[in-house]
Coordinates of N, CA and C in Angstrom, one line a residue:
M1 N 122.4 75.8 108.1 CA 121.9 76.7 107.1 C 120.9 77.7 107.7
T2 N 121.0 79.0 107.3 CA 120.1 80.0 107.9 C 118.7 79.7 107.5
S3 N 117.8 79.9 108.5 CA 116.3 79.7 108.3 C 115.6 80.9 108.7
I4 N 114.8 81.5 107.8 CA 113.9 82.6 108.1 C 112.6 82.1 108.5
D5 N 112.2 82.3 109.8 CA 111.0 81.8 110.3 C 109.8 82.7 110.0
S6 N 110.0 84.0 109.9 CA 108.9 84.9 109.7 C 109.5 86.3 109.3
V7 N 108.6 87.2 108.9 CA 108.9 88.6 108.8 C 107.9 89.3 109.7
T8 N 108.4 90.4 110.3 CA 107.6 91.3 111.2 C 107.4 92.6 110.4
L9 N 106.1 92.9 110.2 CA 105.7 94.1 109.5 C 105.3 95.1 110.6
E10 N 105.8 96.3 110.5 CA 105.4 97.4 111.5 C 104.2 98.1 110.8
V11 N 103.1 98.1 111.5 CA 101.9 98.7 111.0 C 101.2 99.6 112.0
A12 N 100.4 100.5 111.5 CA 99.7 101.4 112.4 C 98.6 100.7 113.2
D13 N 98.0 99.7 112.6 CA 96.9 99.0 113.3 C 97.0 97.5 113.1
P14 N 97.7 96.8 114.1 CA 97.9 95.4 114.0 C 96.7 94.6 113.8
A15 N 95.6 95.0 114.5 CA 94.3 94.2 114.4 C 93.8 94.2 113.0
A16 N 93.7 95.4 112.4 CA 93.2 95.6 111.1 C 94.1 94.8 110.1
A17 N 95.4 95.0 110.2 CA 96.4 94.3 109.3 C 96.3 92.8 109.5
G18 N 96.1 92.3 110.7 CA 95.9 90.9 110.9 C 94.7 90.3 110.2
H19 N 93.6 91.1 110.3 CA 92.4 90.7 109.6 C 92.6 90.6 108.1
F20 N 93.3 91.6 107.5 CA 93.6 91.6 106.1 C 94.4 90.4 105.7
Y21 N 95.5 90.1 106.4 CA 96.3 89.0 105.9 C 95.7 87.7 106.1
T22 N 94.8 87.5 107.0 CA 94.0 86.3 107.2 C 93.0 86.2 106.0
A23 N 92.3 87.3 105.8 CA 91.2 87.2 104.7 C 91.8 87.1 103.3
A24 N 92.9 87.9 103.1 CA 93.4 87.9 101.7 C 94.3 86.7 101.4
F25 N 95.2 86.3 102.2 CA 96.1 85.3 101.9 C 96.1 84.1 102.8
G26 N 95.4 84.1 103.9 CA 95.4 83.0 104.8 C 96.7 82.8 105.5
L27 N 97.4 83.9 105.7 CA 98.7 83.8 106.4 C 98.6 83.9 107.9
G28 N 99.4 83.1 108.5 CA 99.5 83.1 110.0 C 100.8 83.5 110.5
G29 N 101.6 82.5 111.0 CA 102.8 82.8 111.7 C 103.9 83.3 110.8
Q30 N 103.8 83.2 109.5 CA 104.9 83.6 108.6 C 105.0 85.1 108.6
V31 N 103.9 85.8 108.8 CA 103.9 87.3 108.9 C 103.4 87.7 110.2
R32 N 104.3 88.4 111.0 CA 104.0 88.9 112.3 C 103.8 90.4 112.2
L33 N 103.1 90.9 113.1 CA 102.7 92.4 113.1 C 103.1 93.0 114.4
R34 N 103.6 94.3 114.2 CA 103.9 95.0 115.4 C 103.5 96.5 115.2
A35 N 102.9 97.1 116.2 CA 102.4 98.4 116.1 C 103.6 99.4 116.0
S36 N 103.5 100.3 115.1 CA 104.5 101.3 114.9 C 104.0 102.5 114.1
E37 N 104.5 103.7 114.5 CA 104.2 104.9 113.8 C 105.5 105.5 113.2
A38 N 106.5 104.6 113.0 CA 107.8 105.1 112.5 C 107.6 105.8 111.1
P39 N 108.2 106.9 110.9 CA 107.9 107.7 109.6 C 108.4 106.8 108.4
A40 N 107.6 106.8 107.4 CA 108.0 106.0 106.2 C 107.2 106.6 105.0
T41 N 107.9 107.0 104.0 CA 107.2 107.6 102.8 C 107.7 106.9 101.6
G42 N 106.8 106.7 100.6 CA 107.1 106.1 99.3 C 107.5 104.6 99.4
F43 N 108.3 104.2 98.5 CA 108.8 102.8 98.4 C 109.6 102.4 99.6
R44 N 109.2 101.3 100.3 CA 110.0 100.9 101.5 C 111.1 100.0 101.2
G45 N 111.4 99.7 99.9 CA 112.6 99.0 99.5 C 112.5 97.5 99.5
F46 N 111.3 96.9 99.7 CA 111.2 95.5 99.6 C 109.8 95.1 99.1
T47 N 109.7 93.9 98.7 CA 108.4 93.3 98.4 C 108.3 91.9 99.0
L48 N 107.1 91.4 99.1 CA 106.9 90.0 99.5 C 106.2 89.3 98.4
S49 N 106.6 88.1 98.0 CA 106.0 87.4 96.9 C 105.4 86.1 97.4
L50 N 104.2 85.8 96.8 CA 103.5 84.5 97.1 C 103.6 83.8 95.8
V51 N 104.3 82.6 95.8 CA 104.5 81.8 94.6 C 103.4 80.7 94.7
V52 N 102.7 80.5 93.6 CA 101.6 79.5 93.5 C 101.8 78.7 92.3
S53 N 101.0 77.7 92.1 CA 101.2 76.7 91.0 C 100.6 77.0 89.7
Q54 N 99.5 77.9 89.7 CA 98.8 78.1 88.4 C 98.2 79.5 88.4
P55 N 97.8 80.0 87.2 CA 97.2 81.3 87.1 C 95.9 81.5 87.9
A56 N 95.1 80.4 87.9 CA 93.8 80.5 88.7 C 94.1 80.8 90.2
D57 N 95.1 80.3 90.7 CA 95.5 80.5 92.1 C 95.9 82.0 92.3
V58 N 96.7 82.5 91.3 CA 97.0 83.9 91.4 C 95.8 84.8 91.4
N59 N 94.9 84.5 90.5 CA 93.6 85.3 90.5 C 92.8 85.2 91.8
A60 N 92.8 84.0 92.4 CA 92.0 83.8 93.6 C 92.6 84.7 94.7
L61 N 93.9 84.7 94.8 CA 94.6 85.4 95.9 C 94.5 86.9 95.7
V62 N 94.8 87.3 94.4 CA 94.7 88.8 94.1 C 93.3 89.3 94.3
D63 N 92.3 88.5 93.9 CA 90.9 88.9 94.1 C 90.5 89.0 95.6
A64 N 91.0 88.1 96.4 CA 90.7 88.1 97.8 C 91.4 89.3 98.5
A65 N 92.6 89.6 98.0 CA 93.3 90.8 98.6 C 92.6 92.1 98.3
V66 N 92.2 92.2 97.0 CA 91.4 93.4 96.6 C 90.1 93.5 97.4
D67 N 89.4 92.4 97.6 CA 88.2 92.4 98.3 C 88.4 92.8 99.8
A68 N 89.6 92.5 100.3 CA 89.9 92.8 101.7 C 90.5 94.2 101.9
G69 N 90.7 94.9 100.8 CA 91.1 96.3 100.9 C 92.4 96.7 100.2
A70 N 93.0 95.7 99.5 CA 94.3 96.0 98.8 C 94.1 96.9 97.6
A71 N 95.1 97.6 97.2 CA 95.1 98.4 96.0 C 95.8 97.6 94.9
T72 N 95.3 97.6 93.7 CA 96.0 96.9 92.6 C 97.1 97.8 92.0
L73 N 98.3 97.4 92.0 CA 99.4 98.1 91.4 C 99.7 97.6 89.9
K74 N 99.5 96.3 89.7 CA 99.6 95.7 88.4 C 98.6 94.6 88.3
P75 N 97.6 94.7 87.4 CA 96.7 93.6 87.3 C 97.4 92.3 86.9
A76 N 96.8 91.2 87.3 CA 97.4 89.9 87.0 C 97.3 89.6 85.5
T77 N 98.4 89.2 84.9 CA 98.5 89.0 83.5 C 99.6 88.1 83.1
K78 N 99.6 87.6 81.9 CA 100.7 86.7 81.4 C 102.0 87.6 81.1
S79 N 103.1 87.0 81.3 CA 104.4 87.6 80.9 C 105.3 86.6 80.4
L80 N 106.5 86.9 80.1 CA 107.5 86.0 79.5 C 107.8 84.9 80.5
W81 N 107.8 85.2 81.8 CA 108.2 84.2 82.8 C 107.0 83.4 83.4
G82 N 105.8 83.9 83.1 CA 104.6 83.2 83.7 C 103.4 84.0 83.8
Y83 N 102.8 84.1 85.0 CA 101.6 84.8 85.2 C 101.6 85.4 86.6
G84 N 101.2 86.7 86.7 CA 101.3 87.3 88.1 C 100.7 88.7 88.1
G85 N 100.5 89.2 89.3 CA 100.0 90.5 89.6 C 100.6 91.1 90.8
V86 N 100.4 92.4 91.1 CA 101.0 93.1 92.2 C 99.9 93.9 92.9
V87 N 99.8 93.7 94.2 CA 98.9 94.5 95.0 C 99.6 95.1 96.2
Q88 N 99.0 96.2 96.8 CA 99.6 96.9 97.9 C 98.6 96.8 99.1
A89 N 99.0 96.2 100.2 CA 98.1 96.0 101.3 C 97.8 97.3 101.9
P90 N 96.7 97.4 102.7 CA 96.3 98.7 103.4 C 97.4 99.2 104.3
D91 N 98.3 98.4 104.8 CA 99.4 98.9 105.6 C 100.6 99.4 104.8
G92 N 100.5 99.3 103.5 CA 101.6 99.8 102.6 C 102.5 98.7 102.0
T93 N 102.5 97.5 102.6 CA 103.4 96.5 102.1 C 103.0 96.1 100.6
I94 N 104.0 95.9 99.8 CA 103.7 95.5 98.4 C 103.9 94.0 98.3
W95 N 102.9 93.3 97.7 CA 102.9 91.9 97.5 C 102.8 91.5 96.0
Q96 N 103.7 90.7 95.6 CA 103.6 90.1 94.3 C 103.0 88.7 94.4
V97 N 102.1 88.3 93.5 CA 101.5 87.0 93.5 C 101.8 86.4 92.1
A98 N 102.4 85.3 92.1 CA 103.0 84.8 90.8 C 103.0 83.3 90.7
S99 N 102.9 82.9 89.4 CA 103.1 81.5 89.1 C 104.0 81.4 87.8
S100 N 104.9 80.4 87.8 CA 105.7 80.2 86.6 C 104.9 79.5 85.5
S101 N 103.8 79.0 85.8 CA 102.9 78.4 84.8 C 102.0 79.4 84.1
K102 N 101.7 79.2 82.9 CA 100.8 80.1 82.1 C 99.5 79.4 81.9
K103 N 99.3 78.2 82.3 CA 98.1 77.4 82.1 C 97.6 76.8 83.4
D104 N 96.3 76.7 83.5 CA 95.7 76.1 84.7 C 95.7 74.6 84.5
T105 N 95.9 73.9 85.6 CA 95.9 72.4 85.6 C 94.9 71.8 86.5
G106 N 94.1 72.7 87.2 CA 93.1 72.2 88.1 C 92.2 73.4 88.5
P107 N 91.3 73.1 89.4 CA 90.4 74.2 89.9 C 91.2 75.2 90.8
A108 N 90.7 76.4 90.8 CA 91.4 77.5 91.6 C 91.5 77.2 93.1
G109 N 92.6 77.5 93.6 CA 92.8 77.3 95.1 C 93.6 78.5 95.6
R110 N 93.9 78.4 96.9 CA 94.7 79.5 97.6 C 95.9 78.9 98.3
Q111 N 96.4 77.7 97.7 CA 97.6 77.1 98.3 C 98.8 77.9 97.9
I112 N 99.6 78.3 98.9 CA 100.9 79.1 98.6 C 102.1 78.1 98.7
D113 N 102.8 78.0 97.6 CA 104.0 77.2 97.6 C 105.2 77.8 98.2
E114 N 105.4 79.1 98.0 CA 106.6 79.7 98.6 C 106.3 81.2 98.9
I115 N 106.9 81.7 100.0 CA 106.9 83.1 100.3 C 108.3 83.6 100.1
V116 N 108.5 84.6 99.3 CA 109.8 85.1 99.0 C 109.9 86.6 99.4
L117 N 110.9 86.9 100.2 CA 111.2 88.3 100.6 C 112.2 88.8 99.6
L118 N 111.9 89.8 98.9 CA 112.8 90.4 97.9 C 113.2 91.8 98.4
L119 N 114.5 91.9 98.7 CA 115.0 93.2 99.2 C 115.6 94.0 98.1
G120 N 115.2 95.2 98.0 CA 115.7 96.1 97.0 C 117.0 96.8 97.6
V121 N 118.1 96.6 97.0 CA 119.4 97.1 97.6 C 120.1 98.0 96.5
E122 N 120.9 98.9 97.1 CA 121.7 99.8 96.2 C 122.8 99.1 95.4
D123 N 123.5 98.1 96.1 CA 124.6 97.4 95.4 C 124.4 95.9 95.7
V124 N 124.0 95.2 94.8 CA 123.8 93.7 95.0 C 125.0 93.0 95.4
K125 N 126.2 93.3 94.8 CA 127.4 92.6 95.2 C 127.8 92.9 96.6
V126 N 127.7 94.1 97.0 CA 128.0 94.5 98.4 C 127.1 93.8 99.4
S127 N 125.8 93.8 99.1 CA 124.9 93.2 100.0 C 125.0 91.7 100.0
K128 N 125.3 91.1 98.9 CA 125.5 89.7 98.8 C 126.7 89.3 99.7
Q129 N 127.8 90.0 99.6 CA 129.0 89.7 100.4 C 128.7 89.8 101.9
F130 N 127.9 90.9 102.2 CA 127.5 91.1 103.6 C 126.8 89.8 104.2
Y131 N 125.8 89.3 103.4 CA 125.1 88.2 103.9 C 125.9 86.9 103.9
V132 N 126.8 86.7 102.9 CA 127.7 85.6 103.0 C 128.5 85.6 104.2
D133 N 129.0 86.8 104.6 CA 129.8 87.0 105.8 C 129.0 86.7 107.0
H134 N 127.7 86.8 106.9 CA 126.8 86.5 108.1 C 126.3 85.1 108.0
G135 N 126.9 84.3 107.2 CA 126.5 82.9 107.2 C 125.5 82.4 106.2
L136 N 125.0 83.2 105.4 CA 124.0 82.8 104.4 C 124.8 82.2 103.2
A137 N 124.2 81.2 102.6 CA 124.8 80.6 101.4 C 124.0 81.0 100.1
V138 N 124.7 81.3 99.1 CA 124.1 81.7 97.8 C 123.6 80.5 97.1
A139 N 122.3 80.5 96.7 CA 121.7 79.4 96.0 C 121.7 79.6 94.5
K140 N 121.6 80.9 94.1 CA 121.5 81.3 92.7 C 121.8 82.7 92.6
G141 N 122.5 83.1 91.5 CA 122.9 84.5 91.3 C 123.0 84.9 89.8
F142 N 122.7 86.1 89.5 CA 122.8 86.6 88.2 C 123.6 87.9 88.2
G143 N 125.0 87.8 88.4 CA 125.9 88.9 88.5 C 125.5 89.9 89.5
S144 N 125.4 91.2 89.0 CA 125.1 92.3 90.0 C 123.6 92.7 90.0
K145 N 122.8 91.8 89.4 CA 121.3 92.1 89.3 C 120.4 91.4 90.3
Y146 N 120.8 90.1 90.6 CA 119.9 89.3 91.4 C 120.6 88.2 92.2
V147 N 120.3 88.0 93.4 CA 120.9 86.9 94.2 C 119.8 86.3 95.0
E148 N 119.8 84.9 95.0 CA 118.9 84.2 95.8 C 119.7 83.3 96.8
F149 N 119.2 83.3 98.1 CA 120.0 82.6 99.1 C 119.3 81.3 99.5
A150 N 120.1 80.3 100.0 CA 119.6 79.1 100.4 C 119.1 79.3 101.9
T151 N 117.8 79.1 102.1 CA 117.3 79.3 103.5 C 116.6 78.1 104.0
G152 N 117.1 76.9 103.5 CA 116.6 75.6 104.1 C 115.1 75.4 104.2
S153 N 114.7 74.9 105.3 CA 113.3 74.6 105.4 C 112.4 75.7 106.0
G154 N 113.0 76.9 106.2 CA 112.3 78.0 106.7 C 111.2 78.4 105.7
P155 N 110.1 78.9 106.2 CA 108.9 79.2 105.4 C 109.1 80.5 104.5
V156 N 110.1 81.3 104.7 CA 110.3 82.5 104.0 C 111.7 82.4 103.3
K157 N 111.7 82.6 101.9 CA 112.9 82.6 101.1 C 113.4 84.0 101.0
L158 N 114.7 84.2 100.7 CA 115.3 85.6 100.6 C 116.0 85.7 99.3
A159 N 115.8 86.9 98.7 CA 116.5 87.3 97.5 C 116.8 88.8 97.5
L160 N 117.9 89.1 96.7 CA 118.3 90.5 96.6 C 118.1 91.0 95.1
Y161 N 117.6 92.3 94.9 CA 117.4 92.8 93.6 C 117.8 94.3 93.7
K162 N 118.2 94.9 92.6 CA 118.5 96.3 92.6 C 117.2 97.1 93.0
R163 N 117.4 98.1 93.9 CA 116.2 98.8 94.4 C 115.4 99.4 93.2
R164 N 116.1 100.1 92.3 CA 115.4 100.7 91.2 C 114.7 99.7 90.3
G165 N 115.3 98.6 90.1 CA 114.7 97.5 89.3 C 113.5 96.9 89.9
L166 N 113.6 96.8 91.3 CA 112.5 96.2 92.0 C 111.3 97.1 92.0
A167 N 111.5 98.4 92.2 CA 110.4 99.4 92.1 C 109.8 99.4 90.7
K168 N 110.6 99.3 89.7 CA 110.0 99.3 88.3 C 109.2 98.0 88.1
L169 N 109.7 96.9 88.7 CA 109.0 95.6 88.5 C 107.6 95.7 89.1
V170 N 107.4 96.4 90.2 CA 106.1 96.4 90.8 C 105.3 97.6 90.5
G171 N 105.9 98.5 89.7 CA 105.1 99.7 89.2 C 105.0 100.9 90.1
V172 N 106.1 101.1 90.9 CA 106.1 102.3 91.8 C 107.4 103.1 91.6
S173 N 107.4 104.3 92.1 CA 108.6 105.1 92.1 C 109.6 104.5 93.1
P174 N 110.9 104.5 92.8 CA 111.9 104.0 93.7 C 112.2 104.9 94.9
D175 N 111.6 106.1 94.8 CA 111.9 107.1 95.9 C 111.1 106.7 97.2
G176 N 111.8 106.9 98.3 CA 111.2 106.6 99.6 C 112.2 107.0 100.7
T177 N 111.6 107.3 101.8 CA 112.4 107.7 103.0 C 111.9 107.1 104.3
G178 N 112.7 107.1 105.3 CA 112.2 106.6 106.6 C 112.4 105.1 106.8
S179 N 111.6 104.6 107.7 CA 111.7 103.2 108.1 C 111.3 102.2 107.0
H180 N 112.0 101.1 106.9 CA 111.5 100.0 106.1 C 110.2 99.4 106.6
R181 N 110.0 99.5 108.0 CA 108.9 98.9 108.7 C 108.9 97.4 108.5
L182 N 110.1 96.8 108.6 CA 110.3 95.4 108.4 C 111.4 94.9 109.3
T183 N 111.2 93.7 109.9 CA 112.2 93.0 110.6 C 112.2 91.5 110.1
I184 N 113.4 91.0 109.8 CA 113.5 89.6 109.4 C 113.8 88.7 110.5
D185 N 113.0 87.8 110.8 CA 113.1 86.9 112.0 C 113.8 85.6 111.6
S186 N 115.0 85.3 112.2 CA 115.7 84.1 111.7 C 116.6 83.6 112.8
D187 N 117.4 82.6 112.4 CA 118.4 82.1 113.4 C 119.8 82.6 113.1
A188 N 119.9 83.7 112.2 CA 121.2 84.2 111.8 C 121.8 85.2 112.8
G189 N 121.0 85.7 113.7 CA 121.5 86.7 114.7 C 120.8 88.0 114.5
T190 N 121.3 89.0 115.3 CA 120.7 90.3 115.3 C 121.7 91.3 114.6
F191 N 121.3 91.9 113.6 CA 122.2 92.9 112.8 C 121.3 93.7 111.9
T192 N 121.9 94.7 111.3 CA 121.3 95.5 110.2 C 122.2 95.5 109.0
D193 N 121.6 95.3 107.8 CA 122.4 95.2 106.6 C 122.7 96.5 106.0
P194 N 123.6 96.6 105.0 CA 124.0 97.9 104.4 C 122.9 98.8 104.0
D195 N 121.7 98.3 103.7 CA 120.6 99.1 103.3 C 119.6 99.4 104.4
G196 N 119.9 99.0 105.6 CA 119.1 99.4 106.7 C 118.0 98.3 107.1
F197 N 118.1 97.1 106.5 CA 117.1 96.1 106.8 C 117.6 95.4 108.1
A198 N 116.6 95.3 109.0 CA 117.0 94.8 110.4 C 116.6 93.3 110.5
W199 N 117.5 92.6 111.1 CA 117.3 91.2 111.4 C 117.3 91.0 112.9
A200 N 116.4 90.0 113.3 CA 116.3 89.7 114.8 C 116.3 88.2 114.9
V201 N 116.6 87.7 116.1 CA 116.5 86.3 116.4 C 115.0 85.9 116.6
S202 N 114.6 84.9 115.9 CA 113.2 84.5 115.9 C 112.9 83.8 117.2
A203 N 111.6 83.7 117.6 CA 111.2 83.0 118.8 C 111.6 81.5 118.7
A204 N 111.4 81.0 117.4 CA 111.8 79.6 117.2 C 113.2 79.3 117.4
A205 N 114.1 80.2 117.0 CA 115.5 80.1 117.1 C 115.9 80.2 118.6
E206 N 115.2 81.0 119.3 CA 115.6 81.2 120.8 C 115.3 80.0 121.6
T207 N 114.3 79.2 121.2 CA 113.9 78.1 121.9 C 114.5 76.8 121.4
A208 N 115.2 76.9 120.3 CA 115.8 75.7 119.7 C 116.9 75.2 120.5

């Protein structure tokens, strides 16, 4: 089963970005950073989600992110599916912080249950088939709108969503040009998908 060990974000200042991700989310090896000045404007076509157990944890992480320099795209609030908010890191990456629970069951913490990479694609069915052909197994799907893949014990989960729908979900325009500024590090091999998202062999897979 394909395992995603980390994602690499291309940023202008890796030291500053590293400080942000440590201070805001306590992330380490799951998010790697690489210096890049690749042109990129507007929506980069993906989001990263932090899934936590309760609303208090959402608030703790969102507040820490804003204190560390993130911009609020959507304040944390209740919805039909749970509780969550959206912030944009100083490097431009959009982060959703969410819980399926609407009620707190304990004191606030910053424990992250899952990290989900959500790719905004033009054609979910085409991209789904591409990934199936590259060895990924579908765990859950909702027609042409959403697909979630089985990524085993890897720390990063993967899902596909319509690009316009994803942009609307996080409160930004779907327009964007240039680099995604993202590489997905896994044991699936080196390739680029139909929407230009790049995959590379992770260090863990190389040494396995």
